Coordinates of C-alpha atoms in Angstrom, one line a residue:
X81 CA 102.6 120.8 147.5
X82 CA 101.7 121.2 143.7
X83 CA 104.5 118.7 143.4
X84 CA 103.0 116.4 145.5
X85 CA 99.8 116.6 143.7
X86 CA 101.0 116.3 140.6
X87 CA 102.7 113.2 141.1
X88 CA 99.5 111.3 142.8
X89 CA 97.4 113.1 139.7
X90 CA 100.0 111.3 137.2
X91 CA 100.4 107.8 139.4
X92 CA 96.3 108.0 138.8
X93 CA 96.4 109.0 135.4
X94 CA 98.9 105.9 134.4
X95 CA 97.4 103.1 136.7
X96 CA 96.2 99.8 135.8
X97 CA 94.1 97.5 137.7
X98 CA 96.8 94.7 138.6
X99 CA 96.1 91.8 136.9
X100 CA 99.2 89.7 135.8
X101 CA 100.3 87.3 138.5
X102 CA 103.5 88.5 140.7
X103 CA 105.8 85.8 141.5
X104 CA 109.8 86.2 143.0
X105 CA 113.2 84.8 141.8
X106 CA 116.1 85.8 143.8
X107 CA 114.9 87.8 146.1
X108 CA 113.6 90.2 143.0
X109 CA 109.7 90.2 142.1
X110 CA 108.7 90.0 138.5
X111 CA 105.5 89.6 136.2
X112 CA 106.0 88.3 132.5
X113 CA 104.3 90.7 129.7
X114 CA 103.8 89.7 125.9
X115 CA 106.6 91.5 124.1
X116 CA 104.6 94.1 121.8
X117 CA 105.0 93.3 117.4
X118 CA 107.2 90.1 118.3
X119 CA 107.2 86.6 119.8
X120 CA 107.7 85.6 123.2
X121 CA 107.6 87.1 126.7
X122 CA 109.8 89.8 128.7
X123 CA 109.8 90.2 132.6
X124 CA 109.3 93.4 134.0
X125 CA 110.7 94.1 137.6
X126 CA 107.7 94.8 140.1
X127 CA 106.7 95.1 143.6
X128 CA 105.8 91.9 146.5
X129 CA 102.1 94.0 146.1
X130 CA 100.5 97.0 144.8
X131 CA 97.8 99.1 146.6
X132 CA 94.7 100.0 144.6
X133 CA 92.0 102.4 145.8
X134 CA 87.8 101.9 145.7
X135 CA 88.2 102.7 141.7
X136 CA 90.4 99.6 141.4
X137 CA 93.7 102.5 140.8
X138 CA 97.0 101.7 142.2
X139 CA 98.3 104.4 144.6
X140 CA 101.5 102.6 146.5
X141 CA 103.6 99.7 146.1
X142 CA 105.0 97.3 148.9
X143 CA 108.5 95.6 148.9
X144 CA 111.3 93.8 151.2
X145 CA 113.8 95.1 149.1
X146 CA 117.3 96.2 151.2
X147 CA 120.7 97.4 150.8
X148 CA 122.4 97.1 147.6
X149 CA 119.5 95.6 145.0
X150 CA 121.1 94.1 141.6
X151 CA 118.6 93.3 138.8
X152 CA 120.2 90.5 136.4
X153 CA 119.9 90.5 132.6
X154 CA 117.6 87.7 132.1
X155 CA 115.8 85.9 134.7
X156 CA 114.6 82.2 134.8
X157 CA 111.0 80.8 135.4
X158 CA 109.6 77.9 135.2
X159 CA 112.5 76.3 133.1
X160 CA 112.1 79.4 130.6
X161 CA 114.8 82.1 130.4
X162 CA 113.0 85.8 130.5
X163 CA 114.6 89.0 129.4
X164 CA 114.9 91.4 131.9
X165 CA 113.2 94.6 129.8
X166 CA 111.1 97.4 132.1
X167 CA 111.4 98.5 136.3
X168 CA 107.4 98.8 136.2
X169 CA 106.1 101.3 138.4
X170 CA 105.8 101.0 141.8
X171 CA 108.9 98.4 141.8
X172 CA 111.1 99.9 144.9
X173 CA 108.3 102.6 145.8
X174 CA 109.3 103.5 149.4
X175 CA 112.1 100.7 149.9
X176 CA 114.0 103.1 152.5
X177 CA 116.6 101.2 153.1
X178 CA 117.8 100.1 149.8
X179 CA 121.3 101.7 149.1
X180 CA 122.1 101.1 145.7
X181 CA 120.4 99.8 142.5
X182 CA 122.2 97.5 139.3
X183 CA 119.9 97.9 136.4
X184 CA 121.2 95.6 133.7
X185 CA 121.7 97.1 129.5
X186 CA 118.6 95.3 128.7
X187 CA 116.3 97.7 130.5
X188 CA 115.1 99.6 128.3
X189 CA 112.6 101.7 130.7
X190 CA 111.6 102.8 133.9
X191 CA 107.9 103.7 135.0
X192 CA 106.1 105.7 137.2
X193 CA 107.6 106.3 140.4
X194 CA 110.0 103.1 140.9
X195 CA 112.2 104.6 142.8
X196 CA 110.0 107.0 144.6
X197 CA 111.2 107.6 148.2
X198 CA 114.0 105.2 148.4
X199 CA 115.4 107.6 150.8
X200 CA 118.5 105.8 151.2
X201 CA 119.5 105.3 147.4
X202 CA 123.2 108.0 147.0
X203 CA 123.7 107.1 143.5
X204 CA 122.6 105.8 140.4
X205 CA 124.1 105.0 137.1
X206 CA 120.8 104.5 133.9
X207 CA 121.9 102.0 132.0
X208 CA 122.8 102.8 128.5
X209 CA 119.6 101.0 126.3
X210 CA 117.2 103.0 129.1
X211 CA 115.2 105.0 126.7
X212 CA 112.3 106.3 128.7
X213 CA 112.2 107.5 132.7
X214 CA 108.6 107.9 133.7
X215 CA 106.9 110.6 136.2
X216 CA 108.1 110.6 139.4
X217 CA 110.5 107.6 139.1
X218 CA 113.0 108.9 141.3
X219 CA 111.1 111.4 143.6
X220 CA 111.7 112.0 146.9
X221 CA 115.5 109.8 146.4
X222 CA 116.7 112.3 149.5
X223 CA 119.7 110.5 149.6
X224 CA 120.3 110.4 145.7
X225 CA 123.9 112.7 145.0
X226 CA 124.5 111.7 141.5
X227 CA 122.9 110.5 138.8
X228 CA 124.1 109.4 135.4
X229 CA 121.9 109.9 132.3
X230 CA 122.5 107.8 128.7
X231 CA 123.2 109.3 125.9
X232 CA 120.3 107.8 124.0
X233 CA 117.6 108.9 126.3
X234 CA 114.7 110.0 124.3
X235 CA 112.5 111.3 127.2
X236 CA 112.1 111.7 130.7
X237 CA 108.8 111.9 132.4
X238 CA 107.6 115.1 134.5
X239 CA 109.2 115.3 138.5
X240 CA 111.6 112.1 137.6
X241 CA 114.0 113.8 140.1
X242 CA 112.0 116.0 141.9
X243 CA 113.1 116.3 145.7
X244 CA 116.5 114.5 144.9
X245 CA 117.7 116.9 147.8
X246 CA 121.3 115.8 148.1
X247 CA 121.8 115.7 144.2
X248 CA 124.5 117.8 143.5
X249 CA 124.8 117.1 139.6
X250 CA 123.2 115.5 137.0
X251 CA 124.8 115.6 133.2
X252 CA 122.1 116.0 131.0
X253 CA 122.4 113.9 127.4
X254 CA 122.7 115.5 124.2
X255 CA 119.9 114.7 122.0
X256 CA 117.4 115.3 124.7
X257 CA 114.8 118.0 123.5
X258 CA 112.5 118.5 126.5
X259 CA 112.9 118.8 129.9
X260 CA 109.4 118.3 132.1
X261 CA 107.5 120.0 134.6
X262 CA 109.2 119.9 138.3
X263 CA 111.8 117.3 136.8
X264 CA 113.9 119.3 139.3
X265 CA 111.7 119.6 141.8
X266 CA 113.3 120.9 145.0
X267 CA 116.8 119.6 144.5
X268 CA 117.9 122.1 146.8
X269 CA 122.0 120.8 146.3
X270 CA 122.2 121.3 142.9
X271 CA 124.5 124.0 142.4
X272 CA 124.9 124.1 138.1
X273 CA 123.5 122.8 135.3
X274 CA 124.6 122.7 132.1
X275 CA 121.3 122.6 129.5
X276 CA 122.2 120.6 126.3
X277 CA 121.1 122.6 122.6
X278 CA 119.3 120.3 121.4
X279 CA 117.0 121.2 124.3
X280 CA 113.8 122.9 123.0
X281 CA 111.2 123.0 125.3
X282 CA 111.4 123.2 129.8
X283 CA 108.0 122.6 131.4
X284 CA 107.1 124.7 134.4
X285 CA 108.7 124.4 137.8
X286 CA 111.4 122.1 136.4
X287 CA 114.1 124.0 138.6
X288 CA 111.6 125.6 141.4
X289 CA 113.5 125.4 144.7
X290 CA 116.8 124.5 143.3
X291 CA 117.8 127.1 146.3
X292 CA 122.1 126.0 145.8
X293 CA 121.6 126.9 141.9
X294 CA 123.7 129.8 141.2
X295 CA 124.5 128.9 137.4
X296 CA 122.5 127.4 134.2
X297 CA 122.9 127.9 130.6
X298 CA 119.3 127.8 128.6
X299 CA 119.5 126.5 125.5
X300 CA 119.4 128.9 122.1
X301 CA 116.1 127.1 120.6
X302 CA 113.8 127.8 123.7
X303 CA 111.1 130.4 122.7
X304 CA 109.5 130.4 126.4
X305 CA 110.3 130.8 129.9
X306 CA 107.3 128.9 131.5
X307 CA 105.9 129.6 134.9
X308 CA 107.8 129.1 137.9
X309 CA 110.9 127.8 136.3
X310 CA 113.2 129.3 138.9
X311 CA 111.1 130.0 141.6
X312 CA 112.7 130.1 145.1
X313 CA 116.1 129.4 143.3
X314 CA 117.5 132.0 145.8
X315 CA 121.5 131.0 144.9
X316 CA 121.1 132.1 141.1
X317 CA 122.9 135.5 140.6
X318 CA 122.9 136.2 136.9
X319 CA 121.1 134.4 133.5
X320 CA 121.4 135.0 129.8
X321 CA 117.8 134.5 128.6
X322 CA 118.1 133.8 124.8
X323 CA 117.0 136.2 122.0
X324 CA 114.3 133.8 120.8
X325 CA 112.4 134.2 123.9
X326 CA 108.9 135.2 123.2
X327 CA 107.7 135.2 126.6
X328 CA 108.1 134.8 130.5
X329 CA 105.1 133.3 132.3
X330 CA 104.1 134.3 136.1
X331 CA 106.7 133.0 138.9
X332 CA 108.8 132.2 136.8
X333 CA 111.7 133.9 138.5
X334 CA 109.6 135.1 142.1
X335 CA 112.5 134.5 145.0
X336 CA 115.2 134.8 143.3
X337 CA 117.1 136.8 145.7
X338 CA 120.6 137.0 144.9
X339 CA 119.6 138.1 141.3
X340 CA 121.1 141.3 140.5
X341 CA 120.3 142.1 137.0
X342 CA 118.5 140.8 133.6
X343 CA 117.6 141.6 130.1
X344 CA 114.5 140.7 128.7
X345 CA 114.7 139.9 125.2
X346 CA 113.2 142.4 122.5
X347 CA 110.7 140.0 121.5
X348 CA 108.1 139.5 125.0
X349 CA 105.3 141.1 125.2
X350 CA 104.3 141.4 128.9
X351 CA 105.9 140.9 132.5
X352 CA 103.6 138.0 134.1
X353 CA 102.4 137.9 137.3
X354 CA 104.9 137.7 140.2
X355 CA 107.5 137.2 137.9
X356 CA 110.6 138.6 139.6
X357 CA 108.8 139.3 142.9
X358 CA 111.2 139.1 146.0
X359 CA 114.4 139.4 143.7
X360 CA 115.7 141.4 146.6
X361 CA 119.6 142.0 145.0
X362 CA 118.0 143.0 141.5
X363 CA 119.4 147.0 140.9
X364 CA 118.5 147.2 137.2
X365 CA 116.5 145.4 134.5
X366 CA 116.3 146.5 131.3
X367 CA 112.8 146.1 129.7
X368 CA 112.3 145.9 125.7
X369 CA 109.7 148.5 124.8
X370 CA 106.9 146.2 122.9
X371 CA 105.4 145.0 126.8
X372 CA 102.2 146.1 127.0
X373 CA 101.7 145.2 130.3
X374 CA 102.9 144.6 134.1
X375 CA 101.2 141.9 135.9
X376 CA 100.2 141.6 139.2
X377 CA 102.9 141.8 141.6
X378 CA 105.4 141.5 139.0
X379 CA 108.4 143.4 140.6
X380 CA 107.2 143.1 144.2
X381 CA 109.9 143.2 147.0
X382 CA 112.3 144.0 144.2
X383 CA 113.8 146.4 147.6
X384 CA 117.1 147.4 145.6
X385 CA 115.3 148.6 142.8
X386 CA 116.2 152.3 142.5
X387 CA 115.4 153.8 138.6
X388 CA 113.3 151.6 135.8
X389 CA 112.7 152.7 132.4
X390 CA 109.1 151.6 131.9
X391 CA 108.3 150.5 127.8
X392 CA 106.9 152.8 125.3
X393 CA 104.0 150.7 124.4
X394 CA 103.0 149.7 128.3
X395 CA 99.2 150.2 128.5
X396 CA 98.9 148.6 132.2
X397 CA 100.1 148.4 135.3
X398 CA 98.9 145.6 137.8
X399 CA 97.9 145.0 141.5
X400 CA 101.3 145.1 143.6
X401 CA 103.7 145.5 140.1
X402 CA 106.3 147.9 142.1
X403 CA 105.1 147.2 145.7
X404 CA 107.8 147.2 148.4
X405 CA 110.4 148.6 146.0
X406 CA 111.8 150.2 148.5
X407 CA 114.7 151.9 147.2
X408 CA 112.4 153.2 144.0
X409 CA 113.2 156.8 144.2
X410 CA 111.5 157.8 140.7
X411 CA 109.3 156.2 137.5
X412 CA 107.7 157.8 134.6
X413 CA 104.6 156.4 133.6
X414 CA 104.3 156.2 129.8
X415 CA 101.6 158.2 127.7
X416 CA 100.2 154.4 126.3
X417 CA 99.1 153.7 129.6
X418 CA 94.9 153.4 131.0
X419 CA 95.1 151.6 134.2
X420 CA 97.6 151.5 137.6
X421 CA 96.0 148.5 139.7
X422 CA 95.8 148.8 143.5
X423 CA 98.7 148.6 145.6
X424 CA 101.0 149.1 142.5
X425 CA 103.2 151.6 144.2
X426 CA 102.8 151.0 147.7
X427 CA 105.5 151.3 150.2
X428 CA 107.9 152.7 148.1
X429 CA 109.4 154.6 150.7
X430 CA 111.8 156.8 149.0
X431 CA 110.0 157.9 146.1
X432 CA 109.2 161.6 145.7
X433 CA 107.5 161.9 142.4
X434 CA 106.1 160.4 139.8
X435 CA 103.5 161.5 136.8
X436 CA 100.3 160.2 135.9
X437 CA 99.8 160.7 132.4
X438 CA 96.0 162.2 130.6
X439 CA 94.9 159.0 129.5
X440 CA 94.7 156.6 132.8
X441 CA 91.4 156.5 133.6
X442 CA 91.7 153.7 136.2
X443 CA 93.9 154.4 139.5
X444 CA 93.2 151.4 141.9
X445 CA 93.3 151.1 145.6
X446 CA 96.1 152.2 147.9
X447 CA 98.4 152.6 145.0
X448 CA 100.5 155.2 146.6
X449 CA 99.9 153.4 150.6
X450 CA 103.1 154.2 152.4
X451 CA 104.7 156.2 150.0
X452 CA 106.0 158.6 153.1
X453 CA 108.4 160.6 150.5
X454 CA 106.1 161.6 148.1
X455 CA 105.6 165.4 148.0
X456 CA 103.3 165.4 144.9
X457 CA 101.1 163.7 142.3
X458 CA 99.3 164.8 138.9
X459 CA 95.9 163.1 138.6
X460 CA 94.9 162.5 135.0
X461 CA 91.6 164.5 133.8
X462 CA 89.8 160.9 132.8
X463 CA 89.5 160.1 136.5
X464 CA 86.4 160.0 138.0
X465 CA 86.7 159.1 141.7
X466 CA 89.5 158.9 144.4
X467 CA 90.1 155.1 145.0
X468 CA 90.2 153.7 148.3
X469 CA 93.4 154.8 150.4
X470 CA 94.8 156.2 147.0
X471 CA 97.6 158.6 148.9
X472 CA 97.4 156.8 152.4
X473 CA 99.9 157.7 154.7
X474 CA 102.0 159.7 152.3
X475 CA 102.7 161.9 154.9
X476 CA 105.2 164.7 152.9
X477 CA 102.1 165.2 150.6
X478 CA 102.0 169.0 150.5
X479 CA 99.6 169.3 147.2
X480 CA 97.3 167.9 145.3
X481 CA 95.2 169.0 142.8
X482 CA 91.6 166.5 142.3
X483 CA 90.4 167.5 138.8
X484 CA 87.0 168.7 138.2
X485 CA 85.3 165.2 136.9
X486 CA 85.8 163.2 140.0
X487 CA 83.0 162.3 141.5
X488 CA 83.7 160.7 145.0
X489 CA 86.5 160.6 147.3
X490 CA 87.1 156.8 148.6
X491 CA 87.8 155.7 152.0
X492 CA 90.9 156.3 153.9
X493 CA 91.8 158.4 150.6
X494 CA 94.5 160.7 152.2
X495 CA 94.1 159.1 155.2
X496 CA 97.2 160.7 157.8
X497 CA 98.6 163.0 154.8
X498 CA 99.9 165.1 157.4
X499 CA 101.6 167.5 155.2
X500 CA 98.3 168.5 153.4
X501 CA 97.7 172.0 154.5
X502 CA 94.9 172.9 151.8
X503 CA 92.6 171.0 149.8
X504 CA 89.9 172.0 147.0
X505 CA 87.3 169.0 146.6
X506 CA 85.3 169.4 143.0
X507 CA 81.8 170.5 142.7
X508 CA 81.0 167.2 141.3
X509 CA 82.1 165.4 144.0
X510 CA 78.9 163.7 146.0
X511 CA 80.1 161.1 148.5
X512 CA 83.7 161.4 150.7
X513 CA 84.4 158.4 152.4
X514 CA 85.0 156.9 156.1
X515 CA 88.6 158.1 157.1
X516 CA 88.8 159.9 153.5
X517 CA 91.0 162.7 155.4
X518 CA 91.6 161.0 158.6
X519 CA 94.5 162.4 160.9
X520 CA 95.3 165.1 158.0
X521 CA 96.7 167.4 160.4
X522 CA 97.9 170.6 158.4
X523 CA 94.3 171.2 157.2
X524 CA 92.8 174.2 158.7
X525 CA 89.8 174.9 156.4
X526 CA 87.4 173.0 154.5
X527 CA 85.1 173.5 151.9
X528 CA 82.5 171.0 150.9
X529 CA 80.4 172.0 147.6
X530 CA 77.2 171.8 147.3
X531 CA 76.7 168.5 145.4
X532 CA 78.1 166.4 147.9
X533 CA 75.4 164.3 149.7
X534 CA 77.2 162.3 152.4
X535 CA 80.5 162.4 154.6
X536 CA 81.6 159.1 155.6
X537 CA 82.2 158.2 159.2
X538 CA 85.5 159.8 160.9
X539 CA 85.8 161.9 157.5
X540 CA 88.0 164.6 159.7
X541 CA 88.8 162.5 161.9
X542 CA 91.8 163.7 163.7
X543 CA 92.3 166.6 161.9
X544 CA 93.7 168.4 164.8
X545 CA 94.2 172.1 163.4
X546 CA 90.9 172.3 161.8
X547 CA 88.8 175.3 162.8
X548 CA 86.3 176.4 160.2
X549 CA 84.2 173.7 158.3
X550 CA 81.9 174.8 155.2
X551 CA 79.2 172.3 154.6
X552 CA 77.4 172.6 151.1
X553 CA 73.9 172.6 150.4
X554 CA 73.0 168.8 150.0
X555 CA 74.7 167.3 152.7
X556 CA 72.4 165.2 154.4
X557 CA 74.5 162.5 156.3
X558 CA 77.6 163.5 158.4
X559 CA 79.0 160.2 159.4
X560 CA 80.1 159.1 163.0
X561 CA 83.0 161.3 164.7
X562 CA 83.4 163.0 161.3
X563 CA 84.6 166.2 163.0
X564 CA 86.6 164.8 166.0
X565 CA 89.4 167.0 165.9
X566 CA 90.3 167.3 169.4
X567 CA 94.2 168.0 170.3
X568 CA 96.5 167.6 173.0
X569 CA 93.1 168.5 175.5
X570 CA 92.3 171.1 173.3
X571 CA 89.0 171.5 170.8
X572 CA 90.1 173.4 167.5
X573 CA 87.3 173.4 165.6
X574 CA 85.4 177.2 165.8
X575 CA 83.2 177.6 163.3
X576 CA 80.9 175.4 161.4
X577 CA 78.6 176.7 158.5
X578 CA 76.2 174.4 157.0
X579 CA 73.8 175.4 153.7
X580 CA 71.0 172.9 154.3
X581 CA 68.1 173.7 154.6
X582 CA 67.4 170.7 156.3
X583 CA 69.6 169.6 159.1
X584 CA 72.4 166.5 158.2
X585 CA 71.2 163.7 159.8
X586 CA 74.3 163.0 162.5
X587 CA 76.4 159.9 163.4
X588 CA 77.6 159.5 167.1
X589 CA 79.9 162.2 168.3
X590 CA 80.4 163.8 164.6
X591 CA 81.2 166.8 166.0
X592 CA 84.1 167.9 168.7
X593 CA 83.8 171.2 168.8
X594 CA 84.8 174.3 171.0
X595 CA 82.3 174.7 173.9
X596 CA 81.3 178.5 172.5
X597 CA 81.9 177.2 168.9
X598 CA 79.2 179.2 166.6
X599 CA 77.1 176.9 164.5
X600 CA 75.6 179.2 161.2
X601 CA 72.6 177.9 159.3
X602 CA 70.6 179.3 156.4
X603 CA 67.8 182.1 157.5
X604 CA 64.6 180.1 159.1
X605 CA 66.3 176.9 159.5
X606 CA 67.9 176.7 163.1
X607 CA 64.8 174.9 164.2
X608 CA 65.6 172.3 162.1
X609 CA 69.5 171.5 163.6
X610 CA 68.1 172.2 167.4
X611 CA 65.4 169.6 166.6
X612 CA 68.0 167.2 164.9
X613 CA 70.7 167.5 168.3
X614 CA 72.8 170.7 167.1
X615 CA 72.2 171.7 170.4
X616 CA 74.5 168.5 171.9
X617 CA 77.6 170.0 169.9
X618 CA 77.5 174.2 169.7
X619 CA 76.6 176.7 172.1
X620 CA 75.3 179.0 169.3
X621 CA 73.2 178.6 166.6
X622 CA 72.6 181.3 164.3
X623 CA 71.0 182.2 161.0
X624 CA 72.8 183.9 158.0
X625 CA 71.9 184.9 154.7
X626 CA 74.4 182.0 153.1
X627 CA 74.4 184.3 150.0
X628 CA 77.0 186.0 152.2
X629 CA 79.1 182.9 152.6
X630 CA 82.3 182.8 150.5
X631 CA 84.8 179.8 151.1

């Protein structure tokens, strides 16, 4: 699609208003243009009619043209001989059934999109004086299985050949220093290429979805691998990426599935986004220690992924970097780093430990989701809350210790740790969140201190061996089905002792208690629960001195 857009942005871009009069001479259509510094006239192969939009832009070409299509020389009109110098844009634009094209030594170019979509075109040989191929000029050539290039080509314009997707090789010229965006577009047959030196510069996407491609050489003077370069280039099992790299930019090798290792030269700085997502045969990269940082999604689906070494210098971890690395059985987080972004580590099934070092400060979102192995986790002193889902569904969670600045507990937090017998919340702490302990079923006893204000809807929900609650002194909100730990027809929880004052106000059903379970309140406060529906969930309601009360 961004292929396809790119080559209407550039047929826009490099559009003229037709003006010069169209006329035909064996069965080829031609317009004469004054030669540029010199006398005379040149003809320039064109199309029976051009299609222009409201703005006056062309967007199409129309021709007759069939079967085999040979362009002479020279060319007479009028009684005056015409060299035969430029295919102009648009000239065999959708001409389906054209088979083969002749292009004579005296073309020296060929513009923007030419060729485009003659599906039926196999092969085609440049002549030797073409110096410039345009955007596009050979896109969508379906047919298309070989191509010769001239030696003196000087430049070839971005997605010349992209969706060629029976070319099966292409000899690049020596002399040739860049290669443009999606010039390679989809060529889904092309199995090799063989990237000249004098090559210094590849535009992004030029081999995206070259899905047969199992071998290229880059060339020495490249400093950058730009984005998407290989994407979806499933086929390609190993690459030397020269020392002078300086950096790899986001997709740039996403999809490629049969890769099964890489080094990253010394000098980048940071893993882009997506960068080697879905490489589903990579075992082992080796990562120069200068990166700073892990993008987003950067090593996601990378399923054979068992040990990395993460850099000395890495300061951040993003959204999805290790996600679905499902053979990750440890990592070591490096002191440098501040941040872990959500979902970094989720679904890593097999992975049973990792450390958190003091100074991240920022743990986002179900980092840890699905990571059913995981027995336990250090949190770092500098965080302040629980994020959303943090540990969710790490069922072999046996401990965990939340330090003494956090300040909230997110949603779905620990949500089905199952292994989770005990767990001491902070003082500090003054909101837990909806599902924050859901289906925790090896918790027996909690405690909440006396700073926390609210308890989110199904809290406990689930907790199904739960039979003595503590609530502190400023609850004042338990949310909907908080305490709903019924089990197997059974209600567990006993005992509930609140230290309000003031009765919680109460979500629907937040309590699913034994039918003699005891209710204890501070001393001249039960009328304040019986008034606020206590009554609805315990048989008994009685005061205490809460002085009394130890967790």
């Amino acid at each position: 699609m961004k292929k396809k857009l790119l080559c209407i942005l550039v047929s826009l871009a490099l559009s003229l208003t037709v003006s010069a009069e169209v006329f035909e001479v064996d069965g080829i259509y031609y317009y004469l243009e004054k030669n540029w510094g010199m006398s005379g006239y040149s003809a320039f192969v064109t199309c029976k009619k051009k299609y222009v939009n409201s703005e006056g832009i062309i967007i199409k070409g129309e021709s007759d043209y069939t079967g085999g299509s040979v362009v002479p020389s020279e060319m007479v009109y009028e009684g005056t001989t015409y060299p035969v110098a430029r295919i102009d844009g648009w000239a065999f634009d959708g001409c389906k059934d054209v088979t083969s094209i002749y292009m004579p030594n005296s073309v020296t170019s060929i513009s923007v999109n030419a060729f485009r979509n003659c599906k039926s075109l196999t092969s085609l040989v440049i002549p030797s004086c073409v110096k410039y191929v345009d955007e596009c000029a050979f896109d969508g050539c379906s047919s298309l299985t070989t191509v010769t290039l001239p030696d003196g080509l000087a430049w070839i314009g971005r997605a010349a050949f992209a969706d060629c997707t029976s070319l099966t090789s292409i000899v690049i010229p020596n002399g040739l220093t860049k290669l443009p965006q999606s010039i390679f577009y989809g060529c889904s047959k092309l199995s090799s290429l063989d990237i000249p030196n004098s090559v210094t510069s590849i535009g992004s996407g030029a081999f995206s979805y070259c899905s047969s491609l199992s071998s290229v050489n880059l060339p020495e003077g490249i400093t950058s691998i730009p984005s998407g370069l290989f994407l979806g280039c499933k086929s390609l099992s190993s690459l030397t990426i020269p020392d002078g790299v300086t950096s790899i930019d986001y997709n740039a090798f996403n999809g490629c599935s049969s890769l099964t290792s890489l080094t990253i030269p010394k000098k980048v700085t940071q893993i882009s986004e997506s960068t080697f997502a879905d490489c589903k045969e990579l075992t082992s990269i080796e990562l120069p220690q200068y990166i700073t940082s892990i993008g987003n999604r950067a090593f996601y689906g990378c399923s054979k992924l068992k040990t990395l070494s993460l850099p000395l210098y890495l300061t951040s971890i993003g959204e999805y970097a290790f996600s679905k690395c499902s053979r990750l059985t440890s990592i070591v987080i490096p002191e440098r780093v501040t941040s872990i972004g959500d979902y970094a580590f989720s679904m890593c099934y097999i992975l049973t430990s990792i450390n958190i070092p003091d100074g991240v400060s920022s743990i986002g979102n179900y980092v840890f989701q699905y990571c059913s192995n995981i027995t336990t986790v250090n949190i770092p002193n500098n965080v302040s809350s629980i994020s959303e889902g943090l540990f969710y569904c790490c069922g072999n969670l046996t401990s965990i210790t939340i330090p003494d600045g956090v300040t909230s507990i997110g949603n779905s937090a620990f949500y089905s740790c199952r292994g989770l017998t005990s767990i001491t919340i902070p003082n500090r702490i003054t909101s837990i969140g909806n599902s924050a302990f859901e289906n925790c079923r090896g918790l027996s006893t909690v405690v909440i201190p006396n700073n926390v204000v609210s308890l989110g809807d199904q809290a406990f929900y689930d907790c199904d061996h739960l039979s003595y609650v503590i609530l502190g002194k400023k609850v004042s909100t338990i949310g909907e089905r908080c305490f709903n730990t019924y089990s197997n027809g059974n209600y567990v929880l006993k005992t509930v002792t609140s230290l309000n004052t003031t009765a919680p106000s109460l979500g629907n059903d937040a309590f699913y208690v034994l039918h003699d379970a005891t209710l204890q309140v501070p001393q001249n406060s039960a009328i304040s629960y019986i008034n606020s529906g206590y009554v609805n969930y315990f048989d008994n309601i009685v005061e205490i001195d809460p002085s009394a009360i130890k967790g």
